mmCIF file of C-alpha atoms in Angstrom:
data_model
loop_
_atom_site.group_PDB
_atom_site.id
_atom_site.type_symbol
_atom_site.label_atom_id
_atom_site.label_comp_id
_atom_site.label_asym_id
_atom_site.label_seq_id
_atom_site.Cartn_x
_atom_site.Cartn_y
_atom_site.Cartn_z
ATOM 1 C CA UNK H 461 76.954 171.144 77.804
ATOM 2 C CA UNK H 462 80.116 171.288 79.858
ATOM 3 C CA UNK H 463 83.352 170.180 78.156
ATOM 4 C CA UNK H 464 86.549 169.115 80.494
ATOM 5 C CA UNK H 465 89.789 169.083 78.065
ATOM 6 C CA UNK H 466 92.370 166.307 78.887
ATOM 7 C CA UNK H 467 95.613 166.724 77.132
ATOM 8 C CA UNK H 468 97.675 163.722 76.083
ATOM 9 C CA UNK H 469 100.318 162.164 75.475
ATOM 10 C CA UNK H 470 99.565 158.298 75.526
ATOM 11 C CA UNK H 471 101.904 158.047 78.736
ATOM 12 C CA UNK H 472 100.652 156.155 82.333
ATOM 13 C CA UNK H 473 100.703 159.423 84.007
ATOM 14 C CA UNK H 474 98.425 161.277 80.932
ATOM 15 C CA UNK H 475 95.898 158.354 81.054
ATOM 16 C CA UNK H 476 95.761 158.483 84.956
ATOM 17 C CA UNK H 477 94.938 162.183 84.552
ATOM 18 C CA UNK H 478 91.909 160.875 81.946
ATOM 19 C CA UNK H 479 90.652 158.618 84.722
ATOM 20 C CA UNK H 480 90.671 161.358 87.136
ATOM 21 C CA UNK H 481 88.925 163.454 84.546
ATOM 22 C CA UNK H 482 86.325 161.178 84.196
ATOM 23 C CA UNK H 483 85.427 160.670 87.850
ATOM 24 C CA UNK H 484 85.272 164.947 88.142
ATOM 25 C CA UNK H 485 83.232 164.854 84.756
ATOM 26 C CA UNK H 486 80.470 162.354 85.518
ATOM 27 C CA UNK H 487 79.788 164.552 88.833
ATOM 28 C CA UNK H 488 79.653 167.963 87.212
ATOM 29 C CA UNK H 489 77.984 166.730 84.456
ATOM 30 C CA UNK H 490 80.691 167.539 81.666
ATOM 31 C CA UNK H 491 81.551 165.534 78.357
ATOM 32 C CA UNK H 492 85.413 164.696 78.224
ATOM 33 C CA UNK H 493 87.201 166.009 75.177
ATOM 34 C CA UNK H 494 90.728 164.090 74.657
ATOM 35 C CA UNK H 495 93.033 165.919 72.876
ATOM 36 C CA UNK H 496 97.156 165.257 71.869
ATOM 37 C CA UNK H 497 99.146 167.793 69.695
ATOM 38 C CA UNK H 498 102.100 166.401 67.672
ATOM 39 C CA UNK H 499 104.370 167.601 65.329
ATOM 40 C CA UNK H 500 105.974 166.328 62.084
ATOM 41 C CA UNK H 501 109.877 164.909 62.753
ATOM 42 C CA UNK H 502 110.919 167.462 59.610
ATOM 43 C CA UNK H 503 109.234 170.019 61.505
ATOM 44 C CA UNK H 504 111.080 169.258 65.020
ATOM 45 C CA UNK H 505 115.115 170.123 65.879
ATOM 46 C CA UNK H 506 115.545 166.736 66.716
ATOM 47 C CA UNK H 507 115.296 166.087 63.312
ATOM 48 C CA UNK H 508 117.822 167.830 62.098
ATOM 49 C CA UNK H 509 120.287 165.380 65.016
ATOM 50 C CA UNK H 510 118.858 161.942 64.423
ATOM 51 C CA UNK H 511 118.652 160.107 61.103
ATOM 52 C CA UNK H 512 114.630 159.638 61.208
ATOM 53 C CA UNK H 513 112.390 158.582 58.274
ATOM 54 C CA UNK H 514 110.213 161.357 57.187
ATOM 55 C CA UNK H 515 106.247 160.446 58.164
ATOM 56 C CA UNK H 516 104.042 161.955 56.325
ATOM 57 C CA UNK H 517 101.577 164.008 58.587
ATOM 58 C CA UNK H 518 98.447 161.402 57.467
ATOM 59 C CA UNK H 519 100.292 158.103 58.801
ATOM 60 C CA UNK H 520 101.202 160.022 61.945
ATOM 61 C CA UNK H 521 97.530 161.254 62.701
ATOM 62 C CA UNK H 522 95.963 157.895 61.815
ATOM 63 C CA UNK H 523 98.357 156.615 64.409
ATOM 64 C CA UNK H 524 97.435 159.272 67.275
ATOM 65 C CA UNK H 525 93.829 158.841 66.686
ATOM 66 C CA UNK H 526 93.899 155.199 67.047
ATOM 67 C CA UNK H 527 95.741 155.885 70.363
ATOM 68 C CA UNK H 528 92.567 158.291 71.248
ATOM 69 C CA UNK H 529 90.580 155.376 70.623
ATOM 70 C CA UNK H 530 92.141 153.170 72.362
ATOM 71 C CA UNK H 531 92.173 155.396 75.328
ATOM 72 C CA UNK H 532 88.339 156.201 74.883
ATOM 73 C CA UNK H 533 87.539 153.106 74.954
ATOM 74 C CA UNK H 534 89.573 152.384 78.216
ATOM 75 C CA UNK H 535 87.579 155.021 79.946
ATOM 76 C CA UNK H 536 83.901 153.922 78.326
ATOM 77 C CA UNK H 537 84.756 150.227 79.706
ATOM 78 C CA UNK H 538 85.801 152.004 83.275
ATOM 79 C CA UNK H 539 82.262 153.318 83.118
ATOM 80 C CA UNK H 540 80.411 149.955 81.733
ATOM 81 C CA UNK H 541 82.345 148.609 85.491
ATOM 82 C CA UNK H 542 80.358 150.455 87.974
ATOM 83 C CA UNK H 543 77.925 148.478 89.901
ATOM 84 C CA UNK H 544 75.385 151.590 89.904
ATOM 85 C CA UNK H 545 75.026 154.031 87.028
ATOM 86 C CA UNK H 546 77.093 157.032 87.142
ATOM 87 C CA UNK H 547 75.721 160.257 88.280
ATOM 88 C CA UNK H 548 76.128 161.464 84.691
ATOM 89 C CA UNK H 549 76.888 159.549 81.638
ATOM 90 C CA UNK H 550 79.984 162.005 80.254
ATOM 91 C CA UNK H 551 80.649 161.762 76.434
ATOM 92 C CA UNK H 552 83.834 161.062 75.328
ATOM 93 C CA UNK H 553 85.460 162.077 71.847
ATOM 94 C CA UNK H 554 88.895 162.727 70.688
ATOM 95 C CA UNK H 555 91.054 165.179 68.786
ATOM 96 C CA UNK H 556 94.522 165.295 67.349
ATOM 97 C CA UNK H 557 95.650 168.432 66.155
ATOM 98 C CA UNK H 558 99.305 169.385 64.408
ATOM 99 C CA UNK H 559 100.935 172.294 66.599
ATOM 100 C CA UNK H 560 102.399 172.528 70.224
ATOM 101 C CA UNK H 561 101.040 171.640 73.053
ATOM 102 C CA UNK H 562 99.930 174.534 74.640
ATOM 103 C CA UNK H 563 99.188 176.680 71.519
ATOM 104 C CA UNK H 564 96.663 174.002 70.945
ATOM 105 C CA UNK H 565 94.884 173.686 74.282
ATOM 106 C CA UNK H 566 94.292 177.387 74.650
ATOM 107 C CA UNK H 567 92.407 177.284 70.579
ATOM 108 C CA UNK H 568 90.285 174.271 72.177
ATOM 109 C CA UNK H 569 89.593 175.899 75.555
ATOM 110 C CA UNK H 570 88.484 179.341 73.684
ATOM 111 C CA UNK H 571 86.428 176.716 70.997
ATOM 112 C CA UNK H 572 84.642 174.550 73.687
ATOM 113 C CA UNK H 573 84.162 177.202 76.099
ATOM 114 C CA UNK H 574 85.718 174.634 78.545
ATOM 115 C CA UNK H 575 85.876 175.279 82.264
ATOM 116 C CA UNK H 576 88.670 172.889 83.045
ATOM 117 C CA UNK H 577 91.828 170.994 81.540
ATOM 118 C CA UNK H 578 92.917 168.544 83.295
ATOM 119 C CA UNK H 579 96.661 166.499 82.637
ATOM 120 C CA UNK H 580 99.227 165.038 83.759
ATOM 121 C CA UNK H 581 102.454 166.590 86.054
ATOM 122 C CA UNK H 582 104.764 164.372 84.080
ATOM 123 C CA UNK H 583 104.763 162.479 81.058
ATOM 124 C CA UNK H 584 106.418 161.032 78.030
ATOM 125 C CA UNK H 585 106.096 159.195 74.683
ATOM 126 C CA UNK H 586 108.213 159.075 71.356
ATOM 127 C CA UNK H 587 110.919 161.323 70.693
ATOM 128 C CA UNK H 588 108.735 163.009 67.894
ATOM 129 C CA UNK H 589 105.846 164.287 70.716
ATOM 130 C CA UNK H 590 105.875 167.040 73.214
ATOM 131 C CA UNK H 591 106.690 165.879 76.726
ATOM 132 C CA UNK H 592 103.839 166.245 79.047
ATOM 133 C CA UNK H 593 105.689 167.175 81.466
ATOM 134 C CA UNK H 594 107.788 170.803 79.928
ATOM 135 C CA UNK H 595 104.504 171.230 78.092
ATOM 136 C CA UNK H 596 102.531 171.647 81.633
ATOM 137 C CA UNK H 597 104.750 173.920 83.130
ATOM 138 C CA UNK H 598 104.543 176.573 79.745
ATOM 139 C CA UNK H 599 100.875 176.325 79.985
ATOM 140 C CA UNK H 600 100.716 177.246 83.738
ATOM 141 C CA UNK H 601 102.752 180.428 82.468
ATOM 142 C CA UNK H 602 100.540 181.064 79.687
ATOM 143 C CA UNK H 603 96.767 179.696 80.869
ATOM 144 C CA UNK H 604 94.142 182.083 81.298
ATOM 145 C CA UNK H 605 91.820 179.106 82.627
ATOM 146 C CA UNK H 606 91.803 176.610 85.236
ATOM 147 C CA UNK H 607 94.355 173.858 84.852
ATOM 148 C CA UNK H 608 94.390 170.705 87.312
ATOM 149 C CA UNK H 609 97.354 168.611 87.487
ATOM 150 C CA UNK H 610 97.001 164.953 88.668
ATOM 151 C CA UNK H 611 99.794 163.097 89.916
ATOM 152 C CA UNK H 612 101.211 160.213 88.293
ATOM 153 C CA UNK H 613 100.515 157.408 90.108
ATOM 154 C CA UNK H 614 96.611 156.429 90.821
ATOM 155 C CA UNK H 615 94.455 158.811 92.353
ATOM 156 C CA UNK H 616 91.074 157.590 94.650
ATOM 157 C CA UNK H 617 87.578 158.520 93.338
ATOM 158 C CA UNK H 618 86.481 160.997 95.708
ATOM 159 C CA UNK H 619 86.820 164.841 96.662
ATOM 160 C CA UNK H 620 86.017 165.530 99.876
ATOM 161 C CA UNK H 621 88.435 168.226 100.801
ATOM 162 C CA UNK H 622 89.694 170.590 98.765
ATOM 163 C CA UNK H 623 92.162 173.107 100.413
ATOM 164 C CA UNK H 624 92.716 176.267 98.308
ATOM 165 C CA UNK H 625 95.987 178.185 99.746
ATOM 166 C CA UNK H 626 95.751 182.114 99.972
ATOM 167 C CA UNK H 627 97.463 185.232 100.815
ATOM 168 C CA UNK H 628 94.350 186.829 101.366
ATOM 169 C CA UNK H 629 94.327 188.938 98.363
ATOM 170 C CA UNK H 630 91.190 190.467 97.789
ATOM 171 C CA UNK H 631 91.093 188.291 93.956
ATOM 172 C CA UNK H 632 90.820 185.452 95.604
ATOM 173 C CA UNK H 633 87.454 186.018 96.553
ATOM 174 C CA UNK H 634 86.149 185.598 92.958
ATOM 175 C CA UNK H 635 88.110 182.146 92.825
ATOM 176 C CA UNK H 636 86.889 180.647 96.316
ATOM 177 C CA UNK H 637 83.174 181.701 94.470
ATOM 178 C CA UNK H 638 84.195 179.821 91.252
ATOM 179 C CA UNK H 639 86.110 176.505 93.980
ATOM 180 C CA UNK H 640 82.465 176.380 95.364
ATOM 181 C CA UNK H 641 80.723 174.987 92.099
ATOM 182 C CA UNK H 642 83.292 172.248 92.212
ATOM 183 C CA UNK H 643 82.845 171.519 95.814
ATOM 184 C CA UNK H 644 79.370 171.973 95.784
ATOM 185 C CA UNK H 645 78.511 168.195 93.379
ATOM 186 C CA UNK H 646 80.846 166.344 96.127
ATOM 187 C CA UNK H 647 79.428 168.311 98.585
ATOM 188 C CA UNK H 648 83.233 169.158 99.534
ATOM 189 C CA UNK H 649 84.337 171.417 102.398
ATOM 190 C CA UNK H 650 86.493 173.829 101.131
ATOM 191 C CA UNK H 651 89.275 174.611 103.989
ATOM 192 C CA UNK H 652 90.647 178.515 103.419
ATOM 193 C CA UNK H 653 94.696 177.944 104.163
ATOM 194 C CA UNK H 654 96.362 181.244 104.883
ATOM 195 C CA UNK H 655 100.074 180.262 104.916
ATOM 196 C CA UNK H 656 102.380 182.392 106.500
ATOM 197 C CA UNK H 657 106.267 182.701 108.031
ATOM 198 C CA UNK H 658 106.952 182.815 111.667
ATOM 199 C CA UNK H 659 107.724 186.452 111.623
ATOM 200 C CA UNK H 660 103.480 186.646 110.781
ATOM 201 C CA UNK H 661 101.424 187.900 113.981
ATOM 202 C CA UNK H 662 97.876 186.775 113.401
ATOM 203 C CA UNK H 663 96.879 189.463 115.921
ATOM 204 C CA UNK H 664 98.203 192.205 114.075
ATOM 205 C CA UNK H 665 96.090 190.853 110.807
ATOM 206 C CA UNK H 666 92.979 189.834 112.663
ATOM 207 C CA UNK H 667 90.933 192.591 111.051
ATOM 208 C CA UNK H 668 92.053 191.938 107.759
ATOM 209 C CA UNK H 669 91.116 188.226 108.198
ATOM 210 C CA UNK H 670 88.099 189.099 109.130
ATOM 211 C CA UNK H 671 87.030 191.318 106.154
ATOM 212 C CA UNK H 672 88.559 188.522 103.604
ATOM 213 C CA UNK H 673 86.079 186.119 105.229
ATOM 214 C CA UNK H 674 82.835 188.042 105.024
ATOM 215 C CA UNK H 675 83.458 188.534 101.806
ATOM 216 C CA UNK H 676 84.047 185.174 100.895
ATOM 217 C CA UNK H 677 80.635 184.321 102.782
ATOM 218 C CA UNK H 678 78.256 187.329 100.719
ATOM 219 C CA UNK H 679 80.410 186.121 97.503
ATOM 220 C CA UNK H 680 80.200 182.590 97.744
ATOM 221 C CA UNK H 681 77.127 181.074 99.751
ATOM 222 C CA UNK H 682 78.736 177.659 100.600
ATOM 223 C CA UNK H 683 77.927 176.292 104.007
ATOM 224 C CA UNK H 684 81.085 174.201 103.730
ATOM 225 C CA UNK H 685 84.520 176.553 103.875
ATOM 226 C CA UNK H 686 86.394 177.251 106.820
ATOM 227 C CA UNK H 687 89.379 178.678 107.609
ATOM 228 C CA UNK H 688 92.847 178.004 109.054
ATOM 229 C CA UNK H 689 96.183 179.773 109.648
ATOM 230 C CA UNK H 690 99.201 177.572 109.068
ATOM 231 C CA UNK H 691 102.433 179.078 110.720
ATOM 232 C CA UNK H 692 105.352 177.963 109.148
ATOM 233 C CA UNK H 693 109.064 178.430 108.598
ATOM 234 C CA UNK H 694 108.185 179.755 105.071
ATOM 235 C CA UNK H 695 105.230 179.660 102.569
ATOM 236 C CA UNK H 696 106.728 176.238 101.052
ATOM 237 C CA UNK H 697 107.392 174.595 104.367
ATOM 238 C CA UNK H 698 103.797 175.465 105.078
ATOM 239 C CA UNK H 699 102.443 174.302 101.835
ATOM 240 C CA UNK H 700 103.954 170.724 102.094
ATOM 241 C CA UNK H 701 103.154 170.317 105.661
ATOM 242 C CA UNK H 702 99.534 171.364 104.267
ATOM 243 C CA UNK H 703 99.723 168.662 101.656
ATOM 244 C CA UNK H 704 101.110 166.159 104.158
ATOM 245 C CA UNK H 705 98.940 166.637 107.025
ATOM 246 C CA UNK H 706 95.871 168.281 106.160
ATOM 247 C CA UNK H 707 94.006 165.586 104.865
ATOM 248 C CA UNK H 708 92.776 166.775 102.133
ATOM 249 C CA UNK H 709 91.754 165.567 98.378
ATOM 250 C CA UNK H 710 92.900 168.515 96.144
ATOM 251 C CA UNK H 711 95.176 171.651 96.982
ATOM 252 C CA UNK H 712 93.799 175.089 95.040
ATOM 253 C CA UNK H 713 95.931 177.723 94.238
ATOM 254 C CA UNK H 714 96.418 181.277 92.666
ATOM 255 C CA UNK H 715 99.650 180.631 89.973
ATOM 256 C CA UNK H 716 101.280 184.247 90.763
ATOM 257 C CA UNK H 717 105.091 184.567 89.572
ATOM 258 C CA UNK H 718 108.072 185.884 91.316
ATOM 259 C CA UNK H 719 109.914 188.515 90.077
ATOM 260 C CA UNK H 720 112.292 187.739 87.167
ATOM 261 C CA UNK H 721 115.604 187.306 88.988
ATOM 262 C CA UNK H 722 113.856 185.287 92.059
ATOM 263 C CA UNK H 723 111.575 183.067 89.091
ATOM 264 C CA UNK H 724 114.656 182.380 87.555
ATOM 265 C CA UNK H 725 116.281 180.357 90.637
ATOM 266 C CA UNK H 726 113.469 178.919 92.085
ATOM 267 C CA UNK H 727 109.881 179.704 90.139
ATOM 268 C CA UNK H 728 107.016 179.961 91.057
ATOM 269 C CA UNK H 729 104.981 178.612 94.275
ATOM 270 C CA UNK H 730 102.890 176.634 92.339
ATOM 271 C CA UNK H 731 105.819 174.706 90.352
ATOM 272 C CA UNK H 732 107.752 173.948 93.112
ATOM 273 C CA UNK H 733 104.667 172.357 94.807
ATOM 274 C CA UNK H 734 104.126 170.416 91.744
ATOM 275 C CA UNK H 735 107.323 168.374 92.190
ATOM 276 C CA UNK H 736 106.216 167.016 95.354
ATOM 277 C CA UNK H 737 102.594 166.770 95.877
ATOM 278 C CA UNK H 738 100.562 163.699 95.782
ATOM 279 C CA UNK H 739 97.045 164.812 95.455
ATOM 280 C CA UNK H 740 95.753 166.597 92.234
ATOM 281 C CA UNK H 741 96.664 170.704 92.101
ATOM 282 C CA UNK H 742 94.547 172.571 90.897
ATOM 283 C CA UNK H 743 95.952 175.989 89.691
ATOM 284 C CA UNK H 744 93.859 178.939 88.872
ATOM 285 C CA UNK H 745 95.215 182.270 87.023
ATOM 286 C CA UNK H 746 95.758 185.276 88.764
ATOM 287 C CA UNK H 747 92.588 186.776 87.151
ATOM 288 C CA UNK H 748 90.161 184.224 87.468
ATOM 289 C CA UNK H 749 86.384 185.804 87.371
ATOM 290 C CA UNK H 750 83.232 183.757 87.203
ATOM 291 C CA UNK H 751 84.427 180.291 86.367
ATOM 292 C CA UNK H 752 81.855 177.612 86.971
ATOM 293 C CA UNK H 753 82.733 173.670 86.869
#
């Protein structure tokens, strides 16, 4: 059975992300596996500032996994609401484990074979937890697996539309294969964005476009992708007028990093999209093969 991880850290954004989880899960037919890493104070640097009682480790998981409870049971009673039954009735369990953040989503994602983690782009909670929020952007660095970031304020149940932004690199092929089984439960068009600046000629590429997208058709037997060229003033321009205008449910993308000087200044693509998009983003690793949802 199909496990979806959901990091967190007990903050309104992290248990919006678990209700968004639960809405993918009970349409792929995936159990939900909740999951928040701590740390000891003695163990942290702000310890060594701040003149905090030392908890021992028991008191401080007994306290986490009551929060896990507590937000289990929040999502079984979102369930118990729906007029119809769901499409799948997804099992939800919980885990705390003693590490960092990211350190301990990878161990679960490699233990539960899981196809998908899905938390929130911002967070927070007591001094003594890791922040949501740094922890997502040193996973995105660091994931070898899918990792969908939901916004913090309320998202709707549905996915109609997913948009997955390219460069038409010939990788990309193997993701818009593994996009389809997501699409596929939602029966979700999946629109092909190639994003480009205004110095682009689409003429000049035309062949090129035209061998990415018989590919993607052998590769990924969907009935429901398409493709359009957005023309922009730059890649980011292009990406938030995407966001804004293109009326979609979820924006895909490849997480590829700039070179060190340029990463430095302003990261990556996919970080600076996460500051102001308001649907879901869900970012795949450069070397994504044969992921199924």
């Amino acid at each position: 059975m199909k496990t979806i991880l959901v990091p967190t850290d007990f903050s309104p954004a992290a248990e919006n992300a678990a209700g968004y989880a639960l809405f993918l899960s009970q349409h792929l037919q995936a159990d939900l596996l909740l999951t928040h890493a701590f740390k000891v104070p003695a163990e942290t640097r702000v310890a060594v500032q701040a003149a905090w009682p030392l908890e021992d480790y028991e008191e401080i998981k007994l306290e986490t996994n009551h929060e896990l409870d507590l937000l289990r049971h929040k999502l079984e009673h979102e369930v118990k609401k729906e007029v119809y039954p769901p499409v799948y009735q997804s099992r939800i369990t919980g885990i705390t484990e003693l590490g960092d953040v990211t350190t301990t989503i990878r161990n679960l994602v490699d233990q539960h074979h899981a196809p998908l983690t899905v938390m929130g782009m911002s967070g927070s909670g007591l001094m003594h937890r890791f922040l949501l929020g740094s922890a997502s952007r040193d996973l995105l660095e660091k994931a070898t697996f899918p990792v969908l970031l939901v916004p913090a304020k309320p998202m709707p149940n549905k996915l109609n539309k997913i948009a997955f932004a390219t460069d038409l690199s010939k990788t990309d092929i193997d993701i818009i294969h593994s996009l389809t089984s997501l699409a596929r439960p939602f029966n979700a068009e999946i629109l092909i964005a190639h994003i480009t600046d205004s110095k682009y000629d689409p003429a000049e590429h035309r062949q090129q476009v035209d061998e990415f997208l018989n590919e993607v058709t052998c590769k990924a037997d969907y009935p429901n992708i398409y493709y359009r060229h957005v023309q922009s003033m730059d890649v980011d321009h292009g990406l938030h007028w995407l966001v804004k205008h293109g009326m979609i449910d979820m924006l895909a993308m490849v997480h590829r990093t700039h070179p060190v000087l340029e990463k430095l200044i302003n990261g990556s693509y996919t970080q600076r999209v996460a500051k102001y998009i308001h649907i879901p983003l869900l970012v795949f690793p450069p070397d994504t093969h044969d992921v199924y949802f």
